[in-house]
Structures are given as structure tokens and as C-alpha cells.
């Protein structure tokens, strides 16, 4: 089943050709969520492999052992993406598939390298530009066992840099768009502050046996920033001139609106929330070269300090602003000192504001609501603060009612809620471009329903419905895939 969408007689008619001719659009995925083959062909264990095989960690008790079987079915997936008309595909490499033990002196798994070479070749042969993420949360478990992973910056950094260099060497002749880390803030907050993601560390002993939410979160974030910058230095000095690519980092961040727009304390709290969530990583790279002052004032010495060498290395260490965002929250200030385990900026997040206005239509995921106006404001906030080209690297939604038995009925595949989400957000993106914001890509999250981390198979973000009970993980395209094809055909200017 296919759907056709036209826009010439709609209010979108005047948006025709607004986006640059070389604008990239496609889907984003992560290795741990789609590949399966978790211990096949020499792959080593990752922290997520261990996490999902630990009882009680994943909401539905599932594992990522099979996921969508993208490891086995990548040719089928590339063909399907081509039928959707995508121009690019953003995917991550599984570090422990390439270097099973992870370390700088550990052996390379040539079968893992071959898999990614074959995937990249298949994409290129079908006219799809690969965007490659080196790290999407799946640290090799062996590095965690050896020295605590990212808690040990001195030992971790050379291991990550060696992995990055190997990828540049083996894939960089065809890959021209590199991302070092995906959402380093979410990795630290979920894994070390809340302890609900791998490696499952926090101060909350009813949840985690080890960890300190008040310090480890910021230690790990510092390691990510510094190791990212070292990898970028290697690429720029050893590969960029010959290979002609770009390299950067992708940061998460949802927009924060004041709960009471007439209360200066709430206005300040919303700005502080953006700084704790976004500027935490962005300011050192694109801005002042240091963490935001609001963070230093609340956290004191618990927030690491950059050495002069680190500051010089990190500042300017991204060729673009990789941006993942999904929704908007209303933010209200809290009186009194912040809790020692607070990572939000001493604020309260709410679904409605002081006028009882909702932040948006509910999805099938508790935190995610459709909020395009906030998305538009966030694009302008990032552009005004950092003034670097923006690559939109993740954006999407779940929709209620998609948990059905195969084959899914037409009412499920005709995913109007997701279509409206994309339509409203892409209108905002296009209006931001008309206002002068430099935006060069859009990757929808995600290509197929997948294994959604600690939510297991209970969050369906895909533009393709997956029958997880079938051996072949049968794919059923949803209307949203064809909407994106047609809408980008309308928005992107022809040469």
C-alpha cells in the first residue's frame, strides 16, 4: 500500500523549494536497537547486551538478541529506504562488533568490519549518503569491567580514539559525515544519574548497587567531551584533507518554556533548564569554551574543570551542530537549594502552564508530546547562541494503538498522528530556514519499529511497522514514510 501527498493547493504551497538542493533527509537508527546478532560473527558484549540480559532492567523483559535483524536483512532495508526516496541514512557502528574487547591493544574483528563495509557499499550503490555515528551508548562491556569505562578518562580516551581512527581508516573513503557521540547527555543522565539505562549506576540503592549520581554524571560527561575532541583532532589532522569529510557531535535537548511567562523566576528557570540540558555540552564546543555559569553556581566542584589544554582541544571541535529533539516542557522554578542529585537546574517540569495550556497532544510515550512551536523556538535559540550549521539528526514520535498482531490493519499503517507530527515540525523547520537559520539535514526517528532500550518493544517509533513475532521481522511500511518522501520532494529546491 502506498499513499500520495500533494501540497500545491495547500498553505504549504509557498514553502516549495525552501530547503537547499543538497539538503539531506532520511532515517536515523542505532546498532544496539536494530542489528540483533548480538553475539554473532565474533561480536563482543556491550553494556547494553549485559543490561538487557539482567532480570528486571527492561520494561517488557525483552532483549536485543534479534531486534529487527538488520544485521541479516540490511539489503532488504536499504531497498525499502530507497523506495521511500531517502537521500541519506544515519546509523551507528557497534564498537564491540569491530573491536570485541574495545581496547587500543585488542584485536580487530574483521567480520564486523566487513559487515559495515557491506552496508556502506549497499547504501552508496543505491544513492543513499551514509551518516555514521561512532558511539550510540553501547560501550564494550570489557572496558567497563577493566577500569570503569568513561569514569576513567585517562584510560578510556586512547581506547576510544583508536576505535575512531580504525573507523576512519576502514570506512572514510566512502563516509563523509561522521558523528562521534550520540546524545552524550542522555547517556550520562539515564546511565549514571537515574541508573535506568546501562551501565546502571546511580545513588539510588533500591535501583543500583553502585554509583554516585551527584558526581559520576558530570565525570562521564567530561570524558565524553574530551575524548570526542581527541577523535576530531585525529580526523582533522590525519584524514580530513584526503577524505574530504565532516565530523561533529550530536546533542539532545528539548525546549523549555516558562510555566508562567509573566514570572521572571520562571523565565530564568526555563533558560537555566536549557543550559543544564543543552549548553552543558554545547557551550564548551561552540560557545564560551566552558560549562555554563548557571551549572557552576549550582554544582560547584562537582562539575569538572577543563585544563587549558582540554579547553583549547574541545572548543571548536565540531563542524556542525548535530541536534536531536522531540518535544517541549513547561518549567517552573523551585525555591530553596537544589537537591544534590538534581541535574535539571533546580526546576520542575510540567505538562501544562499557569494558564492550563497543554504542551501538546499525547503520544504513546509518557514524556513525548507534539509541540512544534517549541521546536521552532529551539532551532532559533541554538542558532542565535552558537551560529553554526544545524544538522537535524533525530526527531519523531510514537503513536497510540500500534501494538497489534500481524498483519496490522490499514488504520495502523495509516498513521495520521505521526504524519501530523512530522508535518507540523517540518513546517517549523522550514520557517526557521526562511528566517535565516542554516539547517542542512533532517533524520526521522526512526526507520522501523525497533528495540527501544529499557522500554523494550513497547515504544514503536518506526515509520515501518515490524512484526516482532515473525522470524523475518516482516516489515509493513506506514503512511508516514511516504509522507516524508512527498513533503521533502516539495520542500527541497531542485538544482
PDB file of C-alpha atoms in Angstrom, residues 2-6 479 482 485-486:
ATOM      1  CA  UNK A   2       1.280   3.483  -0.858  1.00  0.00           C
ATOM      2  CA  UNK A   3      -0.033   6.965  -0.280  1.00  0.00           C
ATOM      3  CA  UNK A   4       0.437  10.085  -2.402  1.00  0.00           C
ATOM      4  CA  UNK A   5       0.527  13.568  -0.891  1.00  0.00           C
ATOM      5  CA  UNK A   6       0.321  16.851  -2.788  1.00  0.00           C
ATOM      6  CA  UNK A 479       1.926   6.177   5.538  1.00  0.00           C
ATOM      7  CA  UNK A 482       5.592   8.169   2.002  1.00  0.00           C
ATOM      8  CA  UNK A 485       9.129  11.332   0.676  1.00  0.00           C
ATOM      9  CA  UNK A 486       6.486  13.583  -0.841  1.00  0.00           C
TER      10      UNK A 486
END
